[in-house]
Amino acid sequence: MDFVGSHILSVAQFSRLDVERIFAVADLMVPFANRRRITSVLEGAILSNMFFEPSTRTRVSFGCAFNRLGGDVRETTEVKASAIAKGESLHDFARVLSGYSDIIVMRHPTEGSVAEFSETSRVPVINGGDGANEHPSQALLDLYTIQKELASTQKGIDGIRIAVVGDLKNGRALHSLLKLLSVFNNLQIHLVSPPNLETPEDIVQILHDRNHRVEVFHNLTEGIEHVDILYVTRTQEERFESQQDADRYRGLFRINRQIYTQHCEPNTVIMHPLPRDSREEAQELDEDLDEHPNLAIFRQTDNGINIRMALFALVMNVVDHIEDSAREVRWHSGVQQHN
Ligand code: NCD
């Protein structure tokens, strides 16, 4: 795809080559993401970060990524603080906001809403999550993490075995991840969920159409055996009809050290888009795994910065200009990335 000036709404936009291009640019961003080096390539540019659903890491990492490229960030985080609360349409809202900003990231509870917003936006719009539909930047950082985690075993993404676990019906991060994975070859995919929370049929069909081996499990311990990647997700309680309905699934599938050690291979990498639900009754990913070297969840969040910087740099066409304004830093916090 031609990234320059494009909206990023769905992973369906990306070919395998596009994914490789994003990852190559993300690698270039690492010293800037770590603030070992500084660039002001987006000086004077404004990102409007519009988050109409709860978010910490996606909102903050998009904002920090833009700041790390030298741009400024304006944020609105609640519907009630925006004119949408006065009945303004997404189309009007986009017309107005795009007059004030150079790029917009939006998260919204309704499926398709970010695409609708983008129709009248005069600047690029990036989907930060639209209901249960998609979360493209999360899928990119997940796949980038998978590639990095497997690098030491000489494995690429082709041929990997992955189990996705939890609320597969409502989890937009894994919807995007499964679609993005589908452009690679020969994958073995375990879809592990309680009954009634299975992956939407259209996504399973995409995986079948591309000849991947897909197996559905309703039993946790069977589903997590013989995989390279274990991708755990939270029950998306906010998408259920009622809290009572959501409570039926709370704590049903839990990964802890004992289950992991007994059923996974010694090198199985553990991932989670976060937040994990650490309340006593839920615990889909127990803290007793926190010191385990195969737990990649915080390396995964670190990767969110350089992946999002890469998206901004590609869409705003500054990849080749980053070096022009690059400087070494005089002060550094000394914080290292997770390893
Ligand atoms: C996910 C989301 O919001 O879709 N979180 C995230 O963006 N990292 C997953 C979740 O909320 O469970």
mmCIF file of C-alpha atoms and ligand atoms in Angstrom:
data_model
loop_
_atom_site.group_PDB
_atom_site.id
_atom_site.type_symbol
_atom_site.label_atom_id
_atom_site.label_comp_id
_atom_site.label_asym_id
_atom_site.label_seq_id
_atom_site.Cartn_x
_atom_site.Cartn_y
_atom_site.Cartn_z
ATOM 1 C CA MET A 1 0.000 0.000 0.000
ATOM 2 C CA ASP A 2 1.000 3.620 -0.306
ATOM 3 C CA PHE A 3 1.213 4.688 3.321
ATOM 4 C CA VAL A 4 1.578 8.406 2.652
ATOM 5 C CA GLY A 5 -1.571 10.239 3.718
ATOM 6 C CA SER A 6 -3.538 7.010 4.160
ATOM 7 C CA HIS A 7 -6.005 6.181 6.897
ATOM 8 C CA ILE A 8 -5.048 3.078 8.890
ATOM 9 C CA LEU A 9 -8.384 1.456 9.669
ATOM 10 C CA SER A 10 -7.953 -2.292 9.309
ATOM 11 C CA VAL A 11 -5.134 -4.810 9.016
ATOM 12 C CA ALA A 12 -6.844 -5.972 5.823
ATOM 13 C CA GLN A 13 -5.061 -3.019 4.193
ATOM 14 C CA PHE A 14 -1.642 -4.621 4.702
ATOM 15 C CA SER A 15 0.165 -7.081 2.458
ATOM 16 C CA ARG A 16 3.054 -9.094 3.765
ATOM 17 C CA LEU A 17 5.442 -6.588 2.191
ATOM 18 C CA ASP A 18 3.677 -3.731 3.960
ATOM 19 C CA VAL A 19 4.084 -5.507 7.290
ATOM 20 C CA GLU A 20 7.781 -6.027 6.595
ATOM 21 C CA ARG A 21 8.157 -2.341 5.686
ATOM 22 C CA ILE A 22 6.474 -1.245 8.942
ATOM 23 C CA PHE A 23 8.743 -3.571 10.947
ATOM 24 C CA ALA A 24 11.862 -2.280 9.180
ATOM 25 C CA VAL A 25 10.905 1.315 10.009
ATOM 26 C CA ALA A 26 10.037 0.276 13.589
ATOM 27 C CA ASP A 27 13.585 -1.102 13.930
ATOM 28 C CA LEU A 28 14.988 2.262 12.798
ATOM 29 C CA MET A 29 12.918 3.953 15.498
ATOM 30 C CA VAL A 30 14.368 2.005 18.416
ATOM 31 C CA PRO A 31 17.074 4.519 19.498
ATOM 32 C CA PHE A 32 14.520 7.337 19.250
ATOM 33 C CA ALA A 33 11.860 5.319 21.105
ATOM 34 C CA ASN A 34 14.413 4.709 23.884
ATOM 35 C CA ARG A 35 15.470 8.353 23.744
ATOM 36 C CA ARG A 36 19.081 7.436 23.141
ATOM 37 C CA ARG A 37 18.702 9.781 20.179
ATOM 38 C CA ILE A 38 16.314 12.673 19.535
ATOM 39 C CA THR A 39 14.539 13.772 16.388
ATOM 40 C CA SER A 40 12.288 16.770 15.810
ATOM 41 C CA VAL A 41 11.132 15.640 12.386
ATOM 42 C CA LEU A 42 7.440 16.242 13.227
ATOM 43 C CA GLU A 43 8.042 19.589 14.946
ATOM 44 C CA GLY A 44 4.918 21.735 14.790
ATOM 45 C CA ALA A 45 2.648 18.834 13.817
ATOM 46 C CA ILE A 46 -0.399 18.108 15.973
ATOM 47 C CA LEU A 47 -1.876 14.709 16.770
ATOM 48 C CA SER A 48 -5.466 14.699 18.019
ATOM 49 C CA ASN A 49 -5.742 11.645 20.221
ATOM 50 C CA MET A 50 -9.470 10.977 20.652
ATOM 51 C CA PHE A 51 -10.233 8.099 23.012
ATOM 52 C CA PHE A 52 -13.914 7.515 23.675
ATOM 53 C CA GLU A 53 -13.352 4.212 25.468
ATOM 54 C CA PRO A 54 -11.075 3.358 28.393
ATOM 55 C CA SER A 55 -7.425 3.109 27.371
ATOM 56 C CA THR A 56 -4.050 3.548 28.949
ATOM 57 C CA ARG A 57 -1.309 1.950 26.884
ATOM 58 C CA THR A 58 -2.769 2.563 23.437
ATOM 59 C CA ARG A 59 -3.579 6.203 24.164
ATOM 60 C CA VAL A 60 -0.363 6.971 26.001
ATOM 61 C CA SER A 61 1.898 5.111 23.597
ATOM 62 C CA PHE A 62 0.373 6.792 20.533
ATOM 63 C CA GLY A 63 0.897 10.119 22.294
ATOM 64 C CA CYS A 64 4.454 9.328 23.374
ATOM 65 C CA ALA A 65 5.310 7.989 19.912
ATOM 66 C CA PHE A 66 4.204 11.292 18.374
ATOM 67 C CA ASN A 67 6.130 13.280 20.993
ATOM 68 C CA ARG A 68 9.241 11.173 20.382
ATOM 69 C CA LEU A 69 9.054 12.287 16.729
ATOM 70 C CA GLY A 70 8.932 15.911 17.867
ATOM 71 C CA GLY A 71 5.177 16.516 17.435
ATOM 72 C CA ASP A 72 2.533 17.837 19.848
ATOM 73 C CA VAL A 73 -0.461 15.897 21.173
ATOM 74 C CA ARG A 74 -3.955 17.155 22.054
ATOM 75 C CA GLU A 75 -6.145 14.686 23.840
ATOM 76 C CA THR A 76 -9.865 14.205 24.454
ATOM 77 C CA THR A 77 -10.749 11.185 26.497
ATOM 78 C CA GLU A 78 -14.455 11.215 27.180
ATOM 79 C CA VAL A 79 -17.545 11.481 25.030
ATOM 80 C CA LYS A 80 -19.051 13.836 27.586
ATOM 81 C CA ALA A 81 -16.101 16.205 27.131
ATOM 82 C CA SER A 82 -16.629 16.353 23.350
ATOM 83 C CA ALA A 83 -19.379 17.809 21.175
ATOM 84 C CA ILE A 84 -20.508 14.248 20.344
ATOM 85 C CA ALA A 85 -22.334 14.515 23.671
ATOM 86 C CA LYS A 86 -24.353 17.378 22.108
ATOM 87 C CA GLY A 87 -25.433 15.138 19.251
ATOM 88 C CA GLU A 88 -22.757 16.075 16.733
ATOM 89 C CA SER A 89 -22.336 13.514 13.952
ATOM 90 C CA LEU A 90 -19.019 11.771 13.375
ATOM 91 C CA HIS A 91 -18.924 13.366 9.922
ATOM 92 C CA ASP A 92 -19.194 16.926 11.271
ATOM 93 C CA PHE A 93 -16.801 16.124 14.064
ATOM 94 C CA ALA A 94 -14.191 14.876 11.567
ATOM 95 C CA ARG A 95 -14.603 17.956 9.355
ATOM 96 C CA VAL A 96 -13.943 20.213 12.316
ATOM 97 C CA LEU A 97 -11.178 18.264 14.002
ATOM 98 C CA SER A 98 -9.213 17.686 10.829
ATOM 99 C CA GLY A 99 -8.987 21.467 10.439
ATOM 100 C CA TYR A 100 -7.092 21.610 13.721
ATOM 101 C CA SER A 101 -4.782 18.599 13.425
ATOM 102 C CA ASP A 102 -2.302 16.923 11.115
ATOM 103 C CA ILE A 103 -3.292 13.379 12.060
ATOM 104 C CA ILE A 104 -5.966 11.816 14.270
ATOM 105 C CA VAL A 105 -6.027 8.621 16.310
ATOM 106 C CA MET A 106 -9.479 7.552 17.425
ATOM 107 C CA ARG A 107 -10.890 4.847 19.669
ATOM 108 C CA HIS A 108 -14.652 4.472 19.779
ATOM 109 C CA PRO A 109 -17.023 1.839 21.228
ATOM 110 C CA THR A 110 -18.964 1.331 17.978
ATOM 111 C CA GLU A 111 -17.751 -1.014 15.242
ATOM 112 C CA GLY A 112 -17.108 0.858 12.003
ATOM 113 C CA SER A 113 -17.251 4.284 13.666
ATOM 114 C CA VAL A 114 -13.612 5.166 13.025
ATOM 115 C CA ALA A 115 -14.020 4.328 9.333
ATOM 116 C CA GLU A 116 -17.168 6.485 9.242
ATOM 117 C CA PHE A 117 -15.263 9.335 10.908
ATOM 118 C CA SER A 118 -12.429 9.007 8.377
ATOM 119 C CA GLU A 119 -14.835 9.575 5.454
ATOM 120 C CA THR A 120 -14.941 13.320 6.053
ATOM 121 C CA SER A 121 -11.547 13.785 7.673
ATOM 122 C CA ARG A 122 -9.083 15.835 5.655
ATOM 123 C CA VAL A 123 -6.112 14.317 7.513
ATOM 124 C CA PRO A 124 -5.106 10.673 8.068
ATOM 125 C CA VAL A 125 -7.028 8.767 10.727
ATOM 126 C CA ILE A 126 -5.633 5.770 12.626
ATOM 127 C CA ASN A 127 -8.018 3.312 14.241
ATOM 128 C CA GLY A 128 -7.116 2.933 17.923
ATOM 129 C CA GLY A 129 -9.862 0.305 18.362
ATOM 130 C CA ASP A 130 -13.493 0.354 17.192
ATOM 131 C CA GLY A 131 -15.738 -1.765 19.391
ATOM 132 C CA ALA A 132 -15.112 -5.488 18.977
ATOM 133 C CA ASN A 133 -14.007 -4.976 15.398
ATOM 134 C CA GLU A 134 -10.322 -4.090 14.938
ATOM 135 C CA HIS A 135 -7.204 -2.758 16.609
ATOM 136 C CA PRO A 136 -4.609 -2.629 13.828
ATOM 137 C CA SER A 137 -1.695 -1.039 15.695
ATOM 138 C CA GLN A 138 -2.018 -3.627 18.469
ATOM 139 C CA ALA A 139 -1.886 -6.461 15.931
ATOM 140 C CA LEU A 140 1.228 -4.949 14.363
ATOM 141 C CA LEU A 141 3.027 -4.660 17.690
ATOM 142 C CA ASP A 142 1.934 -8.183 18.616
ATOM 143 C CA LEU A 143 3.278 -9.619 15.387
ATOM 144 C CA TYR A 144 6.486 -7.588 15.721
ATOM 145 C CA THR A 145 6.861 -9.015 19.236
ATOM 146 C CA ILE A 146 6.288 -12.557 17.969
ATOM 147 C CA GLN A 147 8.993 -12.072 15.363
ATOM 148 C CA LYS A 148 11.460 -10.690 17.894
ATOM 149 C CA GLU A 149 10.722 -13.339 20.521
ATOM 150 C CA LEU A 150 11.210 -16.160 18.029
ATOM 151 C CA ALA A 151 14.349 -14.687 16.482
ATOM 152 C CA SER A 152 16.633 -16.538 18.893
ATOM 153 C CA THR A 153 15.122 -19.876 17.805
ATOM 154 C CA GLN A 154 15.771 -19.034 14.109
ATOM 155 C CA LYS A 155 12.014 -19.225 13.460
ATOM 156 C CA GLY A 156 10.202 -16.649 11.362
ATOM 157 C CA ILE A 157 6.450 -16.103 11.398
ATOM 158 C CA ASP A 158 5.826 -18.676 8.652
ATOM 159 C CA GLY A 159 5.034 -22.057 10.139
ATOM 160 C CA ILE A 160 4.426 -20.871 13.713
ATOM 161 C CA ARG A 161 2.021 -22.589 16.060
ATOM 162 C CA ILE A 162 -0.067 -20.174 18.099
ATOM 163 C CA ALA A 163 -2.856 -20.602 20.645
ATOM 164 C CA VAL A 164 -5.171 -17.645 21.210
ATOM 165 C CA VAL A 165 -7.068 -18.013 24.444
ATOM 166 C CA GLY A 166 -10.066 -16.366 26.068
ATOM 167 C CA ASP A 167 -12.880 -14.194 24.771
ATOM 168 C CA LEU A 168 -12.303 -14.742 21.072
ATOM 169 C CA LYS A 169 -15.712 -13.377 20.172
ATOM 170 C CA ASN A 170 -15.228 -9.844 21.473
ATOM 171 C CA GLY A 171 -11.463 -9.302 21.526
ATOM 172 C CA ARG A 172 -10.648 -6.839 18.758
ATOM 173 C CA ALA A 173 -6.886 -7.135 19.335
ATOM 174 C CA LEU A 174 -6.921 -10.803 18.434
ATOM 175 C CA HIS A 175 -9.394 -10.271 15.576
ATOM 176 C CA SER A 176 -6.831 -7.978 14.003
ATOM 177 C CA LEU A 177 -3.943 -10.287 14.911
ATOM 178 C CA LEU A 178 -5.567 -13.346 13.310
ATOM 179 C CA LYS A 179 -6.323 -11.425 10.122
ATOM 180 C CA LEU A 180 -2.781 -10.076 10.012
ATOM 181 C CA LEU A 181 -1.286 -13.518 10.612
ATOM 182 C CA SER A 182 -3.304 -14.895 7.727
ATOM 183 C CA VAL A 183 -0.960 -13.243 5.173
ATOM 184 C CA PHE A 184 1.870 -15.534 6.318
ATOM 185 C CA ASN A 185 2.214 -19.234 5.429
ATOM 186 C CA ASN A 186 1.494 -22.599 7.030
ATOM 187 C CA LEU A 187 0.337 -21.483 10.438
ATOM 188 C CA GLN A 188 -1.170 -23.777 13.046
ATOM 189 C CA ILE A 189 -3.739 -21.835 14.988
ATOM 190 C CA HIS A 190 -5.508 -23.057 18.125
ATOM 191 C CA LEU A 191 -8.654 -21.081 18.905
ATOM 192 C CA VAL A 192 -9.229 -21.747 22.598
ATOM 193 C CA SER A 193 -12.347 -20.270 24.176
ATOM 194 C CA PRO A 194 -15.324 -21.156 26.333
ATOM 195 C CA PRO A 195 -18.413 -22.169 24.319
ATOM 196 C CA ASN A 196 -20.286 -19.054 23.082
ATOM 197 C CA LEU A 197 -17.120 -16.950 22.967
ATOM 198 C CA GLU A 198 -15.698 -18.418 19.754
ATOM 199 C CA THR A 199 -13.941 -16.472 16.995
ATOM 200 C CA PRO A 200 -16.313 -14.825 14.483
ATOM 201 C CA GLU A 201 -16.938 -17.076 11.467
ATOM 202 C CA ASP A 202 -15.662 -14.579 8.886
ATOM 203 C CA ILE A 203 -12.239 -14.512 10.540
ATOM 204 C CA VAL A 204 -12.034 -18.326 10.728
ATOM 205 C CA GLN A 205 -12.978 -18.391 7.051
ATOM 206 C CA ILE A 206 -10.099 -16.049 6.139
ATOM 207 C CA LEU A 207 -7.680 -18.431 7.900
ATOM 208 C CA HIS A 208 -9.157 -21.451 6.095
ATOM 209 C CA ASP A 209 -9.080 -19.668 2.739
ATOM 210 C CA ARG A 210 -5.352 -19.062 3.171
ATOM 211 C CA ASN A 211 -4.816 -22.760 4.010
ATOM 212 C CA HIS A 212 -3.787 -22.427 7.634
ATOM 213 C CA ARG A 213 -4.462 -25.281 10.017
ATOM 214 C CA VAL A 214 -7.152 -24.117 12.432
ATOM 215 C CA GLU A 215 -8.368 -26.110 15.423
ATOM 216 C CA VAL A 216 -11.086 -25.068 17.851
ATOM 217 C CA PHE A 217 -10.791 -26.021 21.541
ATOM 218 C CA HIS A 218 -13.149 -25.544 24.451
ATOM 219 C CA ASN A 219 -10.706 -27.169 26.821
ATOM 220 C CA LEU A 220 -7.908 -24.864 27.978
ATOM 221 C CA THR A 221 -5.178 -27.374 28.744
ATOM 222 C CA GLU A 222 -5.634 -29.284 25.477
ATOM 223 C CA GLY A 223 -5.613 -26.070 23.460
ATOM 224 C CA ILE A 224 -2.349 -24.693 24.819
ATOM 225 C CA GLU A 225 -0.232 -27.774 24.107
ATOM 226 C CA HIS A 226 2.394 -27.825 21.329
ATOM 227 C CA VAL A 227 2.503 -24.120 20.521
ATOM 228 C CA ASP A 228 5.261 -21.532 20.051
ATOM 229 C CA ILE A 229 3.071 -18.622 21.142
ATOM 230 C CA LEU A 230 0.411 -18.513 23.825
ATOM 231 C CA TYR A 231 -1.683 -15.355 23.360
ATOM 232 C CA VAL A 232 -3.977 -14.839 26.339
ATOM 233 C CA THR A 233 -6.816 -12.311 26.386
ATOM 234 C CA ARG A 234 -9.201 -10.738 28.861
ATOM 235 C CA THR A 235 -12.947 -11.378 28.911
ATOM 236 C CA GLN A 236 -14.227 -8.173 27.310
ATOM 237 C CA GLU A 237 -16.826 -7.585 30.021
ATOM 238 C CA GLU A 238 -17.830 -4.198 28.651
ATOM 239 C CA ARG A 239 -19.155 -5.855 25.486
ATOM 240 C CA PHE A 240 -21.584 -8.223 27.209
ATOM 241 C CA GLU A 241 -25.306 -7.522 27.491
ATOM 242 C CA SER A 242 -25.099 -7.475 31.282
ATOM 243 C CA GLN A 243 -22.523 -7.859 34.024
ATOM 244 C CA GLN A 244 -24.316 -11.062 35.037
ATOM 245 C CA ASP A 245 -23.748 -12.452 31.566
ATOM 246 C CA ALA A 246 -20.041 -11.522 31.677
ATOM 247 C CA ASP A 247 -19.615 -13.000 35.159
ATOM 248 C CA ARG A 248 -20.391 -16.462 33.763
ATOM 249 C CA TYR A 249 -17.015 -16.421 31.998
ATOM 250 C CA ARG A 250 -14.919 -14.707 34.634
ATOM 251 C CA GLY A 251 -12.021 -16.874 35.767
ATOM 252 C CA LEU A 252 -13.026 -19.785 33.554
ATOM 253 C CA PHE A 253 -9.725 -19.923 31.681
ATOM 254 C CA ARG A 254 -6.681 -19.169 33.820
ATOM 255 C CA ILE A 255 -3.049 -19.597 32.961
ATOM 256 C CA ASN A 256 -0.718 -19.870 35.921
ATOM 257 C CA ARG A 257 2.776 -21.231 36.396
ATOM 258 C CA GLN A 258 1.615 -24.736 37.175
ATOM 259 C CA ILE A 259 -0.686 -25.009 34.132
ATOM 260 C CA TYR A 260 1.939 -23.393 31.914
ATOM 261 C CA THR A 261 4.733 -25.687 33.083
ATOM 262 C CA GLN A 262 2.609 -28.793 32.805
ATOM 263 C CA HIS A 263 1.064 -28.156 29.379
ATOM 264 C CA CYS A 264 3.270 -25.797 27.383
ATOM 265 C CA GLU A 265 6.608 -26.428 25.743
ATOM 266 C CA PRO A 266 9.700 -25.028 27.507
ATOM 267 C CA ASN A 267 10.058 -22.248 24.899
ATOM 268 C CA THR A 268 6.404 -21.243 24.556
ATOM 269 C CA VAL A 269 6.257 -17.430 24.612
ATOM 270 C CA ILE A 270 3.439 -15.927 26.696
ATOM 271 C CA MET A 271 1.742 -12.812 25.360
ATOM 272 C CA HIS A 272 -1.300 -10.701 26.306
ATOM 273 C CA PRO A 273 -2.433 -7.369 24.792
ATOM 274 C CA LEU A 274 -3.074 -6.115 28.348
ATOM 275 C CA PRO A 275 -4.699 -4.989 30.537
ATOM 276 C CA ARG A 276 -4.922 -8.351 32.263
ATOM 277 C CA ASP A 277 -7.696 -8.708 34.792
ATOM 278 C CA SER A 278 -5.794 -9.292 38.033
ATOM 279 C CA ARG A 279 -8.845 -9.375 40.272
ATOM 280 C CA GLU A 280 -8.986 -12.518 42.375
ATOM 281 C CA GLU A 281 -12.020 -13.892 40.509
ATOM 282 C CA ALA A 282 -10.534 -13.407 37.035
ATOM 283 C CA GLN A 283 -6.747 -13.862 36.775
ATOM 284 C CA GLU A 284 -6.574 -15.065 33.177
ATOM 285 C CA LEU A 285 -2.779 -14.658 33.427
ATOM 286 C CA ASP A 286 -1.497 -15.171 36.951
ATOM 287 C CA GLU A 287 1.188 -12.962 38.461
ATOM 288 C CA ASP A 288 3.078 -16.085 39.545
ATOM 289 C CA LEU A 289 4.443 -16.085 35.972
ATOM 290 C CA ASP A 290 5.771 -12.526 36.244
ATOM 291 C CA GLU A 291 9.413 -13.470 36.623
ATOM 292 C CA HIS A 292 9.257 -16.163 33.955
ATOM 293 C CA PRO A 293 11.673 -15.350 31.105
ATOM 294 C CA ASN A 294 9.109 -16.466 28.506
ATOM 295 C CA LEU A 295 6.580 -13.882 29.686
ATOM 296 C CA ALA A 296 6.811 -11.268 26.930
ATOM 297 C CA ILE A 297 3.945 -8.989 27.964
ATOM 298 C CA PHE A 298 6.052 -5.999 28.964
ATOM 299 C CA ARG A 299 8.435 -6.360 26.037
ATOM 300 C CA GLN A 300 5.202 -6.338 24.000
ATOM 301 C CA THR A 301 4.081 -2.995 25.495
ATOM 302 C CA ASP A 302 7.552 -1.497 24.936
ATOM 303 C CA ASN A 303 7.282 -2.440 21.268
ATOM 304 C CA GLY A 304 4.106 -0.343 21.028
ATOM 305 C CA ILE A 305 6.156 2.847 20.915
ATOM 306 C CA ASN A 306 8.397 2.114 17.962
ATOM 307 C CA ILE A 307 5.604 0.429 15.990
ATOM 308 C CA ARG A 308 3.393 3.502 16.443
ATOM 309 C CA MET A 309 6.290 5.819 15.601
ATOM 310 C CA ALA A 310 6.756 3.809 12.400
ATOM 311 C CA LEU A 311 3.086 4.238 11.474
ATOM 312 C CA PHE A 312 3.255 8.001 11.981
ATOM 313 C CA ALA A 313 6.557 8.285 10.082
ATOM 314 C CA LEU A 314 5.226 6.276 7.124
ATOM 315 C CA VAL A 315 1.828 7.974 6.923
ATOM 316 C CA MET A 316 3.375 11.438 7.328
ATOM 317 C CA ASN A 317 6.190 10.631 4.897
ATOM 318 C CA VAL A 318 9.147 11.551 7.094
ATOM 319 C CA VAL A 319 11.052 8.259 7.245
ATOM 320 C CA ASP A 320 13.838 9.616 5.031
ATOM 321 C CA HIS A 321 14.112 12.866 6.998
ATOM 322 C CA ILE A 322 14.554 11.508 10.488
ATOM 323 C CA GLU A 323 18.327 11.534 10.305
ATOM 324 C CA ASP A 324 18.362 15.228 9.173
ATOM 325 C CA SER A 325 17.221 16.398 12.590
ATOM 326 C CA ALA A 326 18.685 13.580 14.689
ATOM 327 C CA ARG A 327 20.798 14.456 17.718
ATOM 328 C CA GLU A 328 22.427 12.488 20.504
ATOM 329 C CA VAL A 329 20.939 13.113 23.982
ATOM 330 C CA ARG A 330 22.673 14.997 26.786
ATOM 331 C CA TRP A 331 20.437 13.492 29.490
ATOM 332 C CA HIS A 332 18.965 10.018 29.708
ATOM 333 C CA SER A 333 16.844 8.375 32.392
ATOM 334 C CA GLY A 334 18.920 5.226 32.123
ATOM 335 C CA VAL A 335 15.762 3.117 31.897
ATOM 336 C CA GLN A 336 16.401 0.076 29.762
ATOM 337 C CA GLN A 337 13.809 -1.753 27.700
ATOM 338 C CA HIS A 338 12.557 -5.016 29.166
ATOM 339 C CA ASN A 339 14.653 -7.984 28.321
HETATM 340 C C1 NCD B 1 -7.007 -4.208 24.248
HETATM 341 C C2 NCD B 1 -8.162 -3.368 23.703
HETATM 342 O O1 NCD B 1 -8.462 -2.294 24.214
HETATM 343 O O2 NCD B 1 -8.727 -3.832 22.750
HETATM 344 N N1 NCD B 1 -6.096 -3.474 24.985
HETATM 345 C C3 NCD B 1 -5.164 -2.709 24.355
HETATM 346 O O3 NCD B 1 -5.463 -1.861 23.550
HETATM 347 N N2 NCD B 1 -3.878 -2.981 24.641
HETATM 348 C C4 NCD B 1 -7.432 -5.452 24.889
HETATM 349 C C5 NCD B 1 -8.346 -5.389 26.085
HETATM 350 O O4 NCD B 1 -8.863 -4.337 26.471
HETATM 351 O O5 NCD B 1 -8.563 -6.452 26.680
#
